[in-house]
CSV table of C-alpha atoms and ligand atoms in Angstrom, one decimal:
chain,number,residue,atom,x,y,z
A,1,UNK,CA,-4.6,-12.0,-14.0
A,2,UNK,CA,-2.3,-11.6,-16.9
A,3,UNK,CA,-3.0,-12.8,-20.5
A,4,UNK,CA,-1.8,-16.2,-19.5
A,5,UNK,CA,-4.3,-16.6,-16.8
A,6,UNK,CA,-1.6,-16.3,-14.1
A,7,UNK,CA,-2.1,-14.2,-11.0
A,8,UNK,CA,-0.1,-11.0,-11.0
A,9,UNK,CA,0.5,-8.8,-8.1
A,10,UNK,CA,1.7,-11.3,-5.5
A,11,UNK,CA,4.6,-8.9,-4.9
A,12,UNK,CA,4.1,-5.9,-2.7
A,13,UNK,CA,3.6,-2.8,-5.0
A,14,UNK,CA,2.4,-5.0,-7.9
A,15,UNK,CA,-0.9,-5.5,-6.2
A,16,UNK,CA,-2.2,-2.3,-7.8
A,17,UNK,CA,-2.2,-3.9,-11.3
A,18,UNK,CA,-4.9,-6.3,-10.1
A,19,UNK,CA,-7.5,-3.5,-9.8
A,20,UNK,CA,-8.8,-2.5,-13.2
A,21,UNK,CA,-10.7,0.6,-12.0
A,22,UNK,CA,-7.5,2.2,-10.8
A,23,UNK,CA,-6.5,2.6,-14.4
A,24,UNK,CA,-9.3,5.1,-14.9
A,25,UNK,CA,-8.6,8.8,-15.3
A,26,UNK,CA,-10.8,11.7,-14.1
A,27,UNK,CA,-10.7,15.1,-15.6
A,28,UNK,CA,-7.7,13.8,-17.6
A,29,UNK,CA,-5.8,13.0,-14.4
A,30,UNK,CA,-5.0,9.5,-13.1
A,31,UNK,CA,-7.3,8.5,-10.3
A,32,UNK,CA,-5.8,8.8,-6.9
A,33,UNK,CA,-8.2,6.7,-4.8
A,34,UNK,CA,-7.9,7.4,-1.1
A,35,UNK,CA,-11.3,6.3,0.2
A,36,UNK,CA,-10.9,2.6,0.9
A,37,UNK,CA,-12.4,3.0,4.4
A,38,UNK,CA,-15.7,3.8,2.6
A,39,UNK,CA,-15.3,0.9,0.2
A,40,UNK,CA,-12.4,-0.8,-1.5
A,41,UNK,CA,-11.9,-1.3,-5.2
A,42,UNK,CA,-12.1,-4.8,-6.5
A,43,UNK,CA,-9.4,-7.0,-7.9
A,44,UNK,CA,-10.0,-8.7,-11.3
A,45,UNK,CA,-10.3,-12.1,-9.6
A,46,UNK,CA,-13.3,-10.9,-7.6
A,47,UNK,CA,-14.9,-9.4,-10.7
A,48,UNK,CA,-14.2,-12.6,-12.7
A,49,UNK,CA,-15.7,-14.9,-9.9
A,50,UNK,CA,-18.9,-12.9,-9.9
A,51,UNK,CA,-19.1,-12.9,-13.7
A,52,UNK,CA,-18.4,-16.6,-13.9
A,53,UNK,CA,-21.0,-17.3,-11.3
A,54,UNK,CA,-23.8,-15.5,-13.2
A,55,UNK,CA,-22.5,-16.8,-16.6
A,56,UNK,CA,-22.0,-20.5,-15.7
A,57,UNK,CA,-23.0,-21.4,-12.2
A,58,UNK,CA,-26.1,-19.5,-11.2
A,59,UNK,CA,-28.9,-21.4,-9.4
A,60,UNK,CA,-30.7,-21.0,-6.1
A,61,UNK,CA,-29.1,-22.8,-3.2
A,62,UNK,CA,-30.3,-25.4,-0.7
A,63,UNK,CA,-33.4,-26.4,-2.6
A,64,UNK,CA,-32.7,-27.7,-6.1
A,65,UNK,CA,-32.4,-31.4,-6.7
A,66,UNK,CA,-30.6,-30.9,-10.0
A,67,UNK,CA,-26.9,-30.7,-10.5
A,68,UNK,CA,-26.6,-27.0,-11.1
A,69,UNK,CA,-28.3,-26.1,-7.8
A,70,UNK,CA,-26.3,-28.8,-6.0
A,71,UNK,CA,-23.1,-27.2,-7.4
A,72,UNK,CA,-24.2,-23.7,-6.4
A,73,UNK,CA,-25.1,-24.9,-2.9
A,74,UNK,CA,-21.7,-26.7,-2.5
A,75,UNK,CA,-19.9,-23.6,-3.7
A,76,UNK,CA,-21.9,-21.4,-1.3
A,77,UNK,CA,-21.3,-23.7,1.7
A,78,UNK,CA,-17.6,-24.1,1.0
A,79,UNK,CA,-17.1,-20.4,1.7
A,80,UNK,CA,-18.2,-20.9,5.3
A,81,UNK,CA,-15.0,-22.8,6.3
A,82,UNK,CA,-13.0,-20.4,4.2
A,83,UNK,CA,-14.3,-17.5,6.2
A,84,UNK,CA,-13.8,-19.4,9.5
A,85,UNK,CA,-10.1,-19.9,8.5
A,86,UNK,CA,-9.8,-16.2,7.5
A,87,UNK,CA,-10.8,-15.0,11.0
A,88,UNK,CA,-9.4,-17.9,13.0
A,89,UNK,CA,-12.8,-19.3,14.0
A,90,UNK,CA,-13.0,-22.8,15.3
A,91,UNK,CA,-15.5,-24.0,12.6
A,92,UNK,CA,-18.0,-23.0,9.9
A,93,UNK,CA,-21.2,-23.2,11.9
A,94,UNK,CA,-20.6,-19.9,13.6
A,95,UNK,CA,-20.3,-18.1,10.2
A,96,UNK,CA,-23.5,-16.3,9.2
A,97,UNK,CA,-23.7,-14.5,5.9
A,98,UNK,CA,-25.4,-11.1,6.3
A,99,UNK,CA,-25.6,-8.0,4.1
A,100,UNK,CA,-22.7,-6.3,6.0
A,101,UNK,CA,-21.4,-5.2,9.3
A,102,UNK,CA,-24.5,-3.1,9.9
A,103,UNK,CA,-26.9,-6.0,9.5
A,104,UNK,CA,-24.6,-8.3,11.6
A,105,UNK,CA,-24.8,-5.9,14.6
A,106,UNK,CA,-28.5,-5.3,14.2
A,107,UNK,CA,-29.0,-9.1,14.2
A,108,UNK,CA,-27.2,-9.5,17.5
A,109,UNK,CA,-28.9,-6.4,19.1
A,110,UNK,CA,-32.3,-7.6,18.0
A,111,UNK,CA,-32.0,-11.3,18.9
A,112,UNK,CA,-29.5,-11.6,21.7
A,113,UNK,CA,-30.2,-8.1,23.0
A,114,UNK,CA,-34.0,-8.4,23.2
A,115,UNK,CA,-33.7,-11.9,24.9
A,116,UNK,CA,-31.1,-10.9,27.4
A,117,UNK,CA,-31.4,-7.2,28.4
A,118,UNK,CA,-33.6,-5.5,30.8
A,119,UNK,CA,-33.7,-2.7,33.4
A,120,UNK,CA,-30.6,-2.5,35.4
A,121,UNK,CA,-28.4,-4.0,32.6
A,122,UNK,CA,-25.8,-2.0,30.8
A,123,UNK,CA,-24.3,-2.0,27.3
A,124,UNK,CA,-20.8,-0.6,27.3
A,125,UNK,CA,-19.5,1.0,24.0
A,126,UNK,CA,-16.6,3.3,23.2
A,127,UNK,CA,-16.9,6.9,22.2
A,128,UNK,CA,-15.5,6.2,18.8
A,129,UNK,CA,-18.1,3.8,17.5
A,130,UNK,CA,-19.4,4.0,13.9
A,131,UNK,CA,-23.2,4.7,14.1
A,132,UNK,CA,-23.7,1.0,13.1
A,133,UNK,CA,-22.3,0.0,16.5
A,134,UNK,CA,-24.1,2.7,18.4
A,135,UNK,CA,-27.6,3.3,17.2
A,136,UNK,CA,-28.7,-0.4,17.5
A,137,UNK,CA,-27.6,-0.5,21.1
A,138,UNK,CA,-29.0,2.9,21.9
A,139,UNK,CA,-32.4,2.0,20.5
A,140,UNK,CA,-32.3,-1.5,22.1
A,141,UNK,CA,-31.6,0.1,25.5
A,142,UNK,CA,-34.6,2.5,25.0
A,143,UNK,CA,-36.8,-0.5,24.3
A,144,UNK,CA,-35.6,-2.8,27.1
A,145,UNK,CA,-34.9,-0.3,29.9
A,146,UNK,CA,-31.2,-1.2,29.8
A,147,UNK,CA,-28.6,1.7,29.9
A,148,UNK,CA,-26.0,2.4,27.3
A,149,UNK,CA,-22.7,3.5,28.8
A,150,UNK,CA,-20.0,5.2,26.7
A,151,UNK,CA,-16.3,5.2,27.4
A,152,UNK,CA,-14.5,8.5,26.5
A,153,UNK,CA,-11.7,9.0,24.0
A,154,UNK,CA,-8.3,10.7,24.8
A,155,UNK,CA,-7.1,13.8,22.9
A,156,UNK,CA,-4.9,11.7,20.6
A,157,UNK,CA,-7.9,9.6,19.6
A,158,UNK,CA,-7.0,6.6,21.7
A,159,UNK,CA,-9.6,5.0,23.9
A,160,UNK,CA,-9.4,6.0,27.6
A,161,UNK,CA,-8.8,2.5,28.6
A,162,UNK,CA,-8.7,3.3,32.3
A,163,UNK,CA,-12.1,4.9,32.1
A,164,UNK,CA,-13.4,2.0,30.0
A,165,UNK,CA,-12.2,-0.5,32.7
A,166,UNK,CA,-13.9,1.6,35.4
A,167,UNK,CA,-17.2,1.6,33.5
A,168,UNK,CA,-17.1,-2.1,33.0
A,169,UNK,CA,-18.8,-3.9,35.9
A,170,UNK,CA,-21.3,-6.5,37.0
A,171,UNK,CA,-24.1,-4.7,35.3
A,172,UNK,CA,-22.4,-4.8,31.9
A,173,UNK,CA,-24.1,-7.5,29.9
A,174,UNK,CA,-22.6,-6.5,26.5
A,175,UNK,CA,-19.3,-4.8,25.7
A,176,UNK,CA,-19.5,-3.7,22.0
A,177,UNK,CA,-16.3,-2.2,20.6
A,178,UNK,CA,-14.8,-1.0,17.4
A,179,UNK,CA,-11.6,-2.8,16.4
A,180,UNK,CA,-10.2,0.0,14.3
A,181,UNK,CA,-11.9,3.4,14.1
A,182,UNK,CA,-13.0,4.5,10.7
A,183,UNK,CA,-12.8,8.2,11.6
A,184,UNK,CA,-9.6,8.2,13.6
A,185,UNK,CA,-7.7,5.1,12.6
A,186,UNK,CA,-7.2,4.1,16.2
A,187,UNK,CA,-6.5,0.4,16.7
A,188,UNK,CA,-8.1,-0.6,20.0
A,189,UNK,CA,-6.6,-3.2,22.4
A,190,UNK,CA,-9.6,-5.5,21.9
A,191,UNK,CA,-7.9,-8.6,23.1
A,192,UNK,CA,-7.3,-7.0,26.5
A,193,UNK,CA,-10.8,-5.4,26.5
A,194,UNK,CA,-12.5,-8.7,25.7
A,195,UNK,CA,-10.6,-10.5,28.5
A,196,UNK,CA,-11.6,-7.8,31.0
A,197,UNK,CA,-15.2,-8.0,29.8
A,198,UNK,CA,-15.3,-11.8,30.1
A,199,UNK,CA,-14.0,-11.5,33.7
A,200,UNK,CA,-17.2,-9.6,34.6
A,201,UNK,CA,-19.4,-12.0,32.7
A,202,UNK,CA,-20.2,-9.7,29.8
A,203,UNK,CA,-20.8,-10.8,26.2
A,204,UNK,CA,-18.5,-9.1,23.6
A,205,UNK,CA,-19.0,-7.9,20.1
A,206,UNK,CA,-16.2,-6.6,18.0
A,207,UNK,CA,-16.9,-4.4,14.9
A,208,UNK,CA,-14.1,-5.5,12.6
A,209,UNK,CA,-15.1,-3.5,9.6
A,210,UNK,CA,-11.9,-1.5,9.4
A,211,UNK,CA,-9.7,-4.2,10.9
A,212,UNK,CA,-10.3,-7.1,8.5
A,213,UNK,CA,-8.9,-5.3,5.5
A,214,UNK,CA,-5.7,-4.2,7.2
A,215,UNK,CA,-4.6,-7.0,9.6
A,216,UNK,CA,-4.9,-10.7,10.2
A,217,UNK,CA,-7.9,-11.3,12.6
A,218,UNK,CA,-8.1,-14.2,14.9
A,219,UNK,CA,-11.3,-14.4,16.8
A,220,UNK,CA,-10.0,-17.3,18.9
A,221,UNK,CA,-7.1,-15.4,20.3
A,222,UNK,CA,-9.3,-12.3,20.6
A,223,UNK,CA,-11.7,-14.4,22.7
A,224,UNK,CA,-14.8,-12.4,21.6
A,225,UNK,CA,-18.3,-13.8,21.3
A,226,UNK,CA,-19.3,-11.9,18.1
A,227,UNK,CA,-17.2,-10.4,15.2
A,228,UNK,CA,-18.6,-8.6,12.2
A,229,UNK,CA,-17.1,-7.3,8.9
A,230,UNK,CA,-18.3,-6.2,5.5
A,231,UNK,CA,-17.3,-7.8,2.2
A,232,UNK,CA,-17.0,-4.6,0.3
A,233,UNK,CA,-14.3,-3.3,2.7
A,234,UNK,CA,-12.1,-6.4,2.1
A,235,UNK,CA,-12.0,-6.1,-1.7
A,236,UNK,CA,-15.2,-8.1,-2.1
A,237,UNK,CA,-18.7,-7.2,-3.4
A,238,UNK,CA,-21.2,-4.9,-1.7
A,239,UNK,CA,-24.3,-6.4,0.0
A,240,UNK,CA,-22.4,-9.3,1.7
A,241,UNK,CA,-20.8,-9.5,5.0
A,242,UNK,CA,-20.1,-11.8,7.9
A,243,UNK,CA,-21.4,-12.2,11.4
A,244,UNK,CA,-19.3,-14.7,13.3
A,245,UNK,CA,-20.8,-15.8,16.6
A,246,UNK,CA,-19.9,-18.3,19.3
A,247,UNK,CA,-22.1,-21.4,18.5
A,248,UNK,CA,-23.5,-21.8,22.0
A,249,UNK,CA,-24.7,-18.2,22.0
A,250,UNK,CA,-26.1,-18.4,18.5
A,251,UNK,CA,-28.0,-21.6,19.5
A,252,UNK,CA,-29.6,-19.8,22.4
A,253,UNK,CA,-30.7,-16.8,20.3
A,254,UNK,CA,-34.1,-16.5,18.6
A,255,UNK,CA,-34.0,-16.1,14.8
A,256,UNK,CA,-33.8,-12.6,13.2
A,257,UNK,CA,-35.6,-12.8,9.9
A,258,UNK,CA,-38.4,-15.4,9.5
A,259,UNK,CA,-39.3,-17.2,6.3
A,260,UNK,CA,-37.9,-19.8,3.9
A,261,UNK,CA,-34.6,-21.7,4.5
A,262,UNK,CA,-34.5,-20.9,8.2
A,263,UNK,CA,-37.0,-23.6,9.0
A,264,UNK,CA,-37.0,-27.4,9.4
A,265,UNK,CA,-40.8,-27.8,9.3
A,266,UNK,CA,-43.8,-25.5,9.2
A,267,UNK,CA,-47.5,-26.1,9.9
A,268,UNK,CA,-50.1,-23.3,10.4
A,269,UNK,CA,-49.7,-23.8,14.1
A,270,UNK,CA,-46.0,-24.3,14.6
A,271,UNK,CA,-42.5,-23.8,13.1
A,272,UNK,CA,-39.4,-25.7,14.0
A,273,UNK,CA,-36.4,-23.6,13.1
A,274,UNK,CA,-33.4,-24.8,11.2
A,275,UNK,CA,-30.1,-25.3,13.0
A,276,UNK,CA,-27.3,-22.7,13.2
A,277,UNK,CA,-26.2,-21.0,11.0
A,278,UNK,CA,-29.2,-21.5,8.7
A,279,UNK,CA,-31.6,-20.3,11.4
A,280,UNK,CA,-30.2,-16.8,10.7
A,281,UNK,CA,-30.3,-16.9,6.9
A,282,UNK,CA,-33.9,-16.6,5.9
A,283,UNK,CA,-34.7,-16.3,2.2
A,284,UNK,CA,-32.5,-16.6,-0.8
A,285,UNK,CA,-29.0,-15.5,0.2
A,286,UNK,CA,-26.7,-13.3,-1.8
A,287,UNK,CA,-25.0,-16.3,-3.4
A,288,UNK,CA,-23.0,-14.3,-6.0
A,289,UNK,CA,-21.9,-12.0,-3.1
A,290,UNK,CA,-20.6,-15.0,-1.1
A,291,UNK,CA,-18.7,-16.3,-4.2
A,292,UNK,CA,-17.2,-12.9,-4.7
A,293,UNK,CA,-16.3,-12.7,-1.0
A,294,UNK,CA,-14.6,-16.0,-1.4
A,295,UNK,CA,-12.4,-14.7,-4.2
A,296,UNK,CA,-11.6,-11.6,-2.2
A,297,UNK,CA,-10.5,-13.6,0.9
A,298,UNK,CA,-8.4,-15.8,-1.4
A,299,UNK,CA,-6.9,-12.7,-2.9
A,300,UNK,CA,-6.0,-11.3,0.6
A,301,UNK,CA,-4.5,-14.7,1.5
A,302,UNK,CA,-2.3,-14.6,-1.6
A,303,UNK,CA,-1.2,-11.1,-0.8
A,304,UNK,CA,-0.6,-12.1,2.9
A,305,UNK,CA,-2.2,-9.9,5.5
A,306,UNK,CA,1.1,-9.5,7.4
A,307,UNK,CA,2.7,-8.1,4.3
A,308,UNK,CA,-0.4,-5.8,3.6
A,309,UNK,CA,-0.2,-4.6,7.2
A,310,UNK,CA,3.5,-3.8,7.0
A,311,UNK,CA,3.2,-2.1,3.6
A,312,UNK,CA,0.2,0.1,4.8
A,313,UNK,CA,1.9,0.9,8.0
A,314,UNK,CA,4.8,2.3,6.1
A,315,UNK,CA,2.4,4.3,3.8
A,316,UNK,CA,0.6,5.6,6.8
A,317,UNK,CA,3.8,6.9,8.4
A,318,UNK,CA,4.8,8.4,5.1
A,319,UNK,CA,1.4,10.2,4.7
A,320,UNK,CA,1.4,11.4,8.3
A,321,UNK,CA,4.8,13.0,7.8
A,322,UNK,CA,3.8,14.6,4.5
A,323,UNK,CA,0.6,16.1,5.9
A,324,UNK,CA,2.5,17.2,9.0
A,325,UNK,CA,4.4,19.6,6.8
A,326,UNK,CA,1.3,21.5,5.7
A,327,UNK,CA,0.8,24.7,7.7
A,328,UNK,CA,-2.6,25.0,9.4
A,329,UNK,CA,-3.3,21.3,9.0
A,330,UNK,CA,-4.4,19.5,12.2
A,331,UNK,CA,-4.6,15.7,12.3
A,332,UNK,CA,-7.6,14.3,14.0
A,333,UNK,CA,-6.6,10.9,15.3
A,334,UNK,CA,-2.9,10.5,16.3
A,335,UNK,CA,-3.0,7.4,18.5
A,336,UNK,CA,0.2,5.5,18.6
A,337,UNK,CA,-1.4,2.4,17.2
A,338,UNK,CA,-3.3,3.3,14.0
A,339,UNK,CA,-4.3,1.6,10.7
A,340,UNK,CA,-5.3,2.9,7.3
A,341,UNK,CA,-6.8,6.3,8.1
A,342,UNK,CA,-5.5,9.9,7.9
A,343,UNK,CA,-8.2,12.3,9.3
A,344,UNK,CA,-7.5,16.0,9.3
A,345,UNK,CA,-8.8,19.6,9.1
A,346,UNK,CA,-7.2,22.7,7.7
A,347,UNK,CA,-7.7,26.1,9.2
A,348,UNK,CA,-10.2,28.2,7.3
A,349,UNK,CA,-11.1,25.5,4.7
A,350,UNK,CA,-14.2,23.5,5.1
A,351,UNK,CA,-13.5,19.7,4.6
A,352,UNK,CA,-16.2,19.6,1.9
A,353,UNK,CA,-14.4,22.3,-0.1
A,354,UNK,CA,-11.2,20.3,0.4
A,355,UNK,CA,-13.0,17.2,-1.0
A,356,UNK,CA,-14.4,19.1,-4.0
A,357,UNK,CA,-11.1,20.8,-4.9
A,358,UNK,CA,-9.1,17.6,-4.5
A,359,UNK,CA,-11.6,15.9,-6.8
A,360,UNK,CA,-10.8,18.5,-9.5
A,361,UNK,CA,-7.3,17.0,-9.3
A,362,UNK,CA,-8.5,13.4,-9.6
A,363,UNK,CA,-8.1,12.8,-5.9
A,364,UNK,CA,-10.9,10.9,-4.1
A,365,UNK,CA,-11.1,11.4,-0.4
A,366,UNK,CA,-14.0,11.5,2.0
A,367,UNK,CA,-15.2,14.6,3.8
A,368,UNK,CA,-17.9,14.6,6.4
A,369,UNK,CA,-18.7,13.0,9.8
A,370,UNK,CA,-17.9,9.5,8.6
A,371,UNK,CA,-21.0,8.0,10.4
A,372,UNK,CA,-19.4,8.9,13.7
A,373,UNK,CA,-21.0,12.2,14.7
A,374,UNK,CA,-20.1,11.8,18.4
A,375,UNK,CA,-16.4,11.6,17.4
A,376,UNK,CA,-16.7,14.9,15.5
A,377,UNK,CA,-18.3,16.5,18.5
A,378,UNK,CA,-15.5,15.1,20.8
A,379,UNK,CA,-12.9,16.8,18.7
A,380,UNK,CA,-14.9,20.1,18.3
A,381,UNK,CA,-15.4,19.8,14.5
A,382,UNK,CA,-18.5,19.3,12.3
A,383,UNK,CA,-16.6,17.2,9.8
A,384,UNK,CA,-13.1,16.1,8.9
A,385,UNK,CA,-11.4,15.3,5.6
A,386,UNK,CA,-10.3,11.6,5.5
A,387,UNK,CA,-7.8,10.0,3.3
A,388,UNK,CA,-7.9,6.2,3.8
A,389,UNK,CA,-5.6,3.5,2.4
A,390,UNK,CA,-5.8,0.3,0.6
A,391,UNK,CA,-3.1,-2.2,-0.4
A,392,UNK,CA,-3.1,-0.6,-3.9
A,393,UNK,CA,-2.0,2.8,-2.7
A,394,UNK,CA,1.5,4.2,-3.4
A,395,UNK,CA,3.6,6.9,-2.0
A,396,UNK,CA,2.8,8.9,-5.1
A,397,UNK,CA,-0.8,9.0,-4.1
A,398,UNK,CA,0.1,10.6,-0.8
A,399,UNK,CA,2.4,13.0,-2.5
A,400,UNK,CA,-0.4,14.0,-4.9
A,401,UNK,CA,-2.6,14.6,-1.8
A,402,UNK,CA,-0.1,16.7,0.0
A,403,UNK,CA,0.6,18.7,-3.2
A,404,UNK,CA,-3.1,19.3,-3.7
A,405,UNK,CA,-3.6,20.3,-0.1
A,406,UNK,CA,-0.7,22.8,-0.3
A,407,UNK,CA,-2.2,24.3,-3.5
A,408,UNK,CA,-5.8,24.5,-2.0
A,409,UNK,CA,-4.4,26.1,1.2
A,410,UNK,CA,-2.8,28.8,-0.9
A,411,UNK,CA,-6.2,29.5,-2.6
A,412,UNK,CA,-7.7,30.2,0.9
A,413,UNK,CA,-4.7,32.1,2.4
B,1,LIG,N1,-18.4,-0.1,11.3
B,1,LIG,C1,-17.3,0.6,10.8
B,1,LIG,C2,-16.1,0.8,11.7
B,1,LIG,C3,-17.4,1.0,9.5
B,1,LIG,O1,-16.3,1.7,9.0
B,1,LIG,C4,-18.5,0.8,8.7
B,1,LIG,C5,-18.6,1.3,7.3
B,1,LIG,N2,-18.2,2.6,7.1
B,1,LIG,C6,-19.5,0.1,9.3
B,1,LIG,C7,-19.5,-0.4,10.6
B,1,LIG,C8,-20.8,-0.3,8.5
B,1,LIG,O2,-20.4,-1.1,7.4
B,1,LIG,P1,-21.5,-1.4,6.3
B,1,LIG,O3,-22.0,-0.1,5.8
B,1,LIG,O4,-20.7,-2.2,5.3
B,1,LIG,O5,-22.6,-2.3,6.9
């Protein structure tokens, strides 16, 4: 917002001005923030919405008979249809507020999974899943006697779709897939994959953590049964996220957490559970998080995800070309369809050293396994360096990165 209370930054390139933290300097250098895949910075509108909530609007929801609580409840519930619109869902009832993508996937694995999987059943995942969409399925399979099947990745970081289609079959009860890889940037053909999974009667879950910030998502045209994303990766607060589920499936699933708010009536002998989505939201929810998420989604709507996608696509191409000029640098993840992520290694320099030395220049990137250890193993590395983009990044950020990498490479030559 400017001093007149008007939104600034509705123009591409002016978006950056909406993010106060990006004005900080580190070690007397302007911050170059290239770690948006880990978490995004927050626009002033989100910060203001959370501050306003705690300053003027705070009350518990769904239980007060007084005006303040009614207002808070109405504000909270109004975000459900907003989220539904944001992801193209048919209605608000399938929108469940969770802590983040991780909790959303755990909810599905624990409730749908335990009720539906047994020996002889299979869960099909891809070889590029974040641990959040791998470990819950792996552990569920161990507990239920089902089998987890993993489709391989090609050398450029694309999914081996032919192999995935071969592994899909009548035993596949769940096909869980990452929409955009956080380690490689690969955009998977999820619409095609979901259609194929449906044809064999499998339920589908799409991990949209790295898609929702970069492209318009439409769960209706994707055709999936479950979709998850985290608020903090779409310019909203931490601790809040969304699990969207097909209502008929949600209704058939047992609850996840038990306690207040998820019940209709309780005696010592019996509990009647509340209806969907409340059945899955036990206890006091993260009301301020939901209000902040609402502001973040409104912000992204203002920017226009089609414009964000086009702008970032251009940045990604620019960054890829710049890094391609650095001798000894190998990109990890060069699929034709990518979003937001530049993963790489440099001969003779450990990615953690790259991260530390770039930090000395005010450049924040991520170095490590990115919660995708099997991806690292697939590419024969222990870790990669990862620069990831948000709508506030500029070409200058990528130029600073390339310049820094050139200088660091010289130190190790
Ligand atoms: N899936 C993917 C693809 C991710 O990038 C992340 C976060 N790095 C997660 C799941 C987990 O998200 P959260 O930690 O917000 O639950």
